[in-house]
Amino acid sequence: MDIIDKAKELGNMLKESQQMANLKKAEETLMQDDKGKGFLNDLYMLQQEMSDAMSETTDKSVIEDINNRYSLKQNEVLSYEVTRSYFEAKGNFDKLMKQINDVIMYSLTGQEPCSDDNCSSCGCGCDH
């Protein structure tokens, strides 16, 4: 079996994983929920507003105001069951993908992946 075949096999295993099933279900629920979609749109708009403000102004009060509104909206998003479930499912799937990537990198390099303690375990200085 060649590398591409193994990659396809891994892709199929990921597609059948519980993490992917949970993510798909959460995405479907979110796409049917106008309130949840509205929350995500609001977050996106605030991110855009922040990006624009940071490139156009040096007035810290403007940036602080946007940041405060973003934090409040983020709390709303995480308090709403539909969006919270989506972000939890996405986080779990992303965690699985990171674990897979870490295993592959370890197989290639023989080095342990960075840990959550700011890479003090590997000394790479990447501030993981």
PDB file of C-alpha atoms in Angstrom:
ATOM      1  CA  MET A   1       0.000   0.000   0.000  1.00  0.00           C
ATOM      2  CA  ASP A   2       1.447   3.387  -0.915  1.00  0.00           C
ATOM      3  CA  ILE A   3       1.280   6.675   0.972  1.00  0.00           C
ATOM      4  CA  ILE A   4      -1.709   7.992  -0.975  1.00  0.00           C
ATOM      5  CA  ASP A   5      -3.692   4.850  -0.215  1.00  0.00           C
ATOM      6  CA  LYS A   6      -2.900   5.249   3.487  1.00  0.00           C
ATOM      7  CA  ALA A   7      -3.990   8.900   3.325  1.00  0.00           C
ATOM      8  CA  LYS A   8      -7.296   7.847   1.751  1.00  0.00           C
ATOM      9  CA  GLU A   9      -7.724   5.207   4.447  1.00  0.00           C
ATOM     10  CA  LEU A  10      -7.062   7.804   7.148  1.00  0.00           C
ATOM     11  CA  GLY A  11      -9.528  10.185   5.491  1.00  0.00           C
ATOM     12  CA  ASN A  12     -12.188   7.483   5.473  1.00  0.00           C
ATOM     13  CA  MET A  13     -11.513   6.686   9.127  1.00  0.00           C
ATOM     14  CA  LEU A  14     -11.838  10.381   9.993  1.00  0.00           C
ATOM     15  CA  LYS A  15     -15.087  10.574   8.031  1.00  0.00           C
ATOM     16  CA  GLU A  16     -16.440   7.676  10.108  1.00  0.00           C
ATOM     17  CA  SER A  17     -15.160   9.020  13.454  1.00  0.00           C
ATOM     18  CA  GLN A  18     -17.455  10.062  16.289  1.00  0.00           C
ATOM     19  CA  GLN A  19     -15.838  13.498  16.250  1.00  0.00           C
ATOM     20  CA  MET A  20     -16.812  14.005  12.596  1.00  0.00           C
ATOM     21  CA  ALA A  21     -20.331  12.702  13.209  1.00  0.00           C
ATOM     22  CA  ASN A  22     -20.745  15.122  16.110  1.00  0.00           C
ATOM     23  CA  LEU A  23     -19.382  18.013  14.053  1.00  0.00           C
ATOM     24  CA  LYS A  24     -21.679  17.289  11.099  1.00  0.00           C
ATOM     25  CA  LYS A  25     -24.695  17.048  13.384  1.00  0.00           C
ATOM     26  CA  ALA A  26     -23.784  20.318  15.111  1.00  0.00           C
ATOM     27  CA  GLU A  27     -23.237  22.025  11.734  1.00  0.00           C
ATOM     28  CA  GLU A  28     -26.604  20.815  10.445  1.00  0.00           C
ATOM     29  CA  THR A  29     -28.343  22.021  13.591  1.00  0.00           C
ATOM     30  CA  LEU A  30     -26.609  25.389  13.348  1.00  0.00           C
ATOM     31  CA  MET A  31     -27.519  25.812   9.669  1.00  0.00           C
ATOM     32  CA  GLN A  32     -31.197  25.299  10.582  1.00  0.00           C
ATOM     33  CA  ASP A  33     -31.042  27.831  13.422  1.00  0.00           C
ATOM     34  CA  ASP A  34     -31.484  31.485  12.458  1.00  0.00           C
ATOM     35  CA  LYS A  35     -30.507  32.757  15.898  1.00  0.00           C
ATOM     36  CA  GLY A  36     -27.258  30.768  15.881  1.00  0.00           C
ATOM     37  CA  LYS A  37     -26.409  31.874  12.345  1.00  0.00           C
ATOM     38  CA  GLY A  38     -27.128  35.447  13.378  1.00  0.00           C
ATOM     39  CA  PHE A  39     -24.764  35.163  16.330  1.00  0.00           C
ATOM     40  CA  LEU A  40     -21.967  33.879  14.099  1.00  0.00           C
ATOM     41  CA  ASN A  41     -22.617  36.628  11.575  1.00  0.00           C
ATOM     42  CA  ASP A  42     -22.469  39.217  14.364  1.00  0.00           C
ATOM     43  CA  LEU A  43     -19.120  37.808  15.521  1.00  0.00           C
ATOM     44  CA  TYR A  44     -17.769  37.890  11.988  1.00  0.00           C
ATOM     45  CA  MET A  45     -18.883  41.500  11.531  1.00  0.00           C
ATOM     46  CA  LEU A  46     -17.215  42.497  14.803  1.00  0.00           C
ATOM     47  CA  GLN A  47     -14.005  40.756  13.719  1.00  0.00           C
ATOM     48  CA  GLN A  48     -14.097  42.721  10.465  1.00  0.00           C
ATOM     49  CA  GLU A  49     -14.788  45.936  12.365  1.00  0.00           C
ATOM     50  CA  MET A  50     -11.834  45.224  14.658  1.00  0.00           C
ATOM     51  CA  SER A  51      -9.542  44.482  11.731  1.00  0.00           C
ATOM     52  CA  ASP A  52     -10.571  47.698   9.993  1.00  0.00           C
ATOM     53  CA  ALA A  53     -10.202  49.761  13.159  1.00  0.00           C
ATOM     54  CA  MET A  54      -6.744  48.393  13.887  1.00  0.00           C
ATOM     55  CA  SER A  55      -5.516  49.342  10.435  1.00  0.00           C
ATOM     56  CA  GLU A  56      -7.275  52.717  10.292  1.00  0.00           C
ATOM     57  CA  THR A  57      -7.045  54.201  13.779  1.00  0.00           C
ATOM     58  CA  THR A  58      -4.693  54.496  16.692  1.00  0.00           C
ATOM     59  CA  ASP A  59      -7.489  55.538  19.037  1.00  0.00           C
ATOM     60  CA  LYS A  60      -7.355  52.866  21.712  1.00  0.00           C
ATOM     61  CA  SER A  61     -10.847  53.695  22.965  1.00  0.00           C
ATOM     62  CA  VAL A  62     -12.347  52.707  19.594  1.00  0.00           C
ATOM     63  CA  ILE A  63     -10.517  49.398  19.617  1.00  0.00           C
ATOM     64  CA  GLU A  64     -11.397  48.821  23.268  1.00  0.00           C
ATOM     65  CA  ASP A  65     -15.082  49.471  22.519  1.00  0.00           C
ATOM     66  CA  ILE A  66     -15.090  46.939  19.673  1.00  0.00           C
ATOM     67  CA  ASN A  67     -13.232  44.430  21.831  1.00  0.00           C
ATOM     68  CA  ASN A  68     -15.791  44.836  24.623  1.00  0.00           C
ATOM     69  CA  ARG A  69     -18.679  44.335  22.206  1.00  0.00           C
ATOM     70  CA  TYR A  70     -16.926  41.291  20.760  1.00  0.00           C
ATOM     71  CA  SER A  71     -16.457  39.783  24.230  1.00  0.00           C
ATOM     72  CA  LEU A  72     -20.119  40.327  25.068  1.00  0.00           C
ATOM     73  CA  LYS A  73     -21.220  38.743  21.789  1.00  0.00           C
ATOM     74  CA  GLN A  74     -18.834  35.845  22.324  1.00  0.00           C
ATOM     75  CA  ASN A  75     -20.414  35.231  25.734  1.00  0.00           C
ATOM     76  CA  GLU A  76     -23.849  35.231  24.094  1.00  0.00           C
ATOM     77  CA  VAL A  77     -22.653  32.748  21.472  1.00  0.00           C
ATOM     78  CA  LEU A  78     -21.209  30.407  24.082  1.00  0.00           C
ATOM     79  CA  SER A  79     -24.328  30.685  26.234  1.00  0.00           C
ATOM     80  CA  TYR A  80     -26.579  29.599  23.373  1.00  0.00           C
ATOM     81  CA  GLU A  81     -26.830  25.799  23.198  1.00  0.00           C
ATOM     82  CA  VAL A  82     -26.713  25.496  19.397  1.00  0.00           C
ATOM     83  CA  THR A  83     -23.581  27.582  18.894  1.00  0.00           C
ATOM     84  CA  ARG A  84     -21.896  26.217  22.013  1.00  0.00           C
ATOM     85  CA  SER A  85     -22.455  22.662  20.767  1.00  0.00           C
ATOM     86  CA  TYR A  86     -21.029  23.589  17.375  1.00  0.00           C
ATOM     87  CA  PHE A  87     -17.864  25.097  18.871  1.00  0.00           C
ATOM     88  CA  GLU A  88     -17.416  22.127  21.218  1.00  0.00           C
ATOM     89  CA  ALA A  89     -17.772  19.660  18.333  1.00  0.00           C
ATOM     90  CA  LYS A  90     -15.400  21.689  16.172  1.00  0.00           C
ATOM     91  CA  GLY A  91     -12.886  21.885  19.008  1.00  0.00           C
ATOM     92  CA  ASN A  92     -13.020  18.121  19.521  1.00  0.00           C
ATOM     93  CA  PHE A  93     -12.517  17.458  15.811  1.00  0.00           C
ATOM     94  CA  ASP A  94      -9.658  19.972  15.648  1.00  0.00           C
ATOM     95  CA  LYS A  95      -8.072  18.277  18.666  1.00  0.00           C
ATOM     96  CA  LEU A  96      -8.242  14.912  16.890  1.00  0.00           C
ATOM     97  CA  MET A  97      -6.629  16.428  13.791  1.00  0.00           C
ATOM     98  CA  LYS A  98      -3.832  17.906  15.921  1.00  0.00           C
ATOM     99  CA  GLN A  99      -3.236  14.549  17.585  1.00  0.00           C
ATOM    100  CA  ILE A 100      -2.990  12.889  14.170  1.00  0.00           C
ATOM    101  CA  ASN A 101      -0.593  15.548  12.935  1.00  0.00           C
ATOM    102  CA  ASP A 102       1.507  15.184  16.096  1.00  0.00           C
ATOM    103  CA  VAL A 103       1.790  11.423  15.532  1.00  0.00           C
ATOM    104  CA  ILE A 104       2.848  11.968  11.925  1.00  0.00           C
ATOM    105  CA  MET A 105       5.417  14.593  12.909  1.00  0.00           C
ATOM    106  CA  TYR A 106       6.784  12.336  15.657  1.00  0.00           C
ATOM    107  CA  SER A 107       7.109   9.517  13.136  1.00  0.00           C
ATOM    108  CA  LEU A 108       9.038  11.823  10.799  1.00  0.00           C
ATOM    109  CA  THR A 109      11.272  13.592  13.298  1.00  0.00           C
ATOM    110  CA  GLY A 110      11.383  11.438  16.402  1.00  0.00           C
ATOM    111  CA  GLN A 111      10.642  14.565  18.446  1.00  0.00           C
ATOM    112  CA  GLU A 112       7.734  14.851  20.825  1.00  0.00           C
ATOM    113  CA  PRO A 113       5.148  17.456  19.832  1.00  0.00           C
ATOM    114  CA  CYS A 114       4.949  20.780  21.633  1.00  0.00           C
ATOM    115  CA  SER A 115       2.999  20.663  24.847  1.00  0.00           C
ATOM    116  CA  ASP A 116       0.666  23.246  26.324  1.00  0.00           C
ATOM    117  CA  ASP A 117       3.392  24.607  28.616  1.00  0.00           C
ATOM    118  CA  ASN A 118       4.750  27.055  26.029  1.00  0.00           C
ATOM    119  CA  CYS A 119       7.104  24.516  24.519  1.00  0.00           C
ATOM    120  CA  SER A 120       9.377  24.317  27.533  1.00  0.00           C
ATOM    121  CA  SER A 121       9.432  20.585  26.857  1.00  0.00           C
ATOM    122  CA  CYS A 122      11.019  20.968  23.431  1.00  0.00           C
ATOM    123  CA  GLY A 123      12.656  24.383  23.657  1.00  0.00           C
ATOM    124  CA  CYS A 124      11.572  25.382  20.176  1.00  0.00           C
ATOM    125  CA  GLY A 125      10.447  28.803  21.341  1.00  0.00           C
ATOM    126  CA  CYS A 126       7.283  28.830  19.227  1.00  0.00           C
ATOM    127  CA  ASP A 127       5.155  29.903  22.201  1.00  0.00           C
ATOM    128  CA  HIS A 128       2.601  27.185  21.479  1.00  0.00           C
TER     129      HIS A 128
END
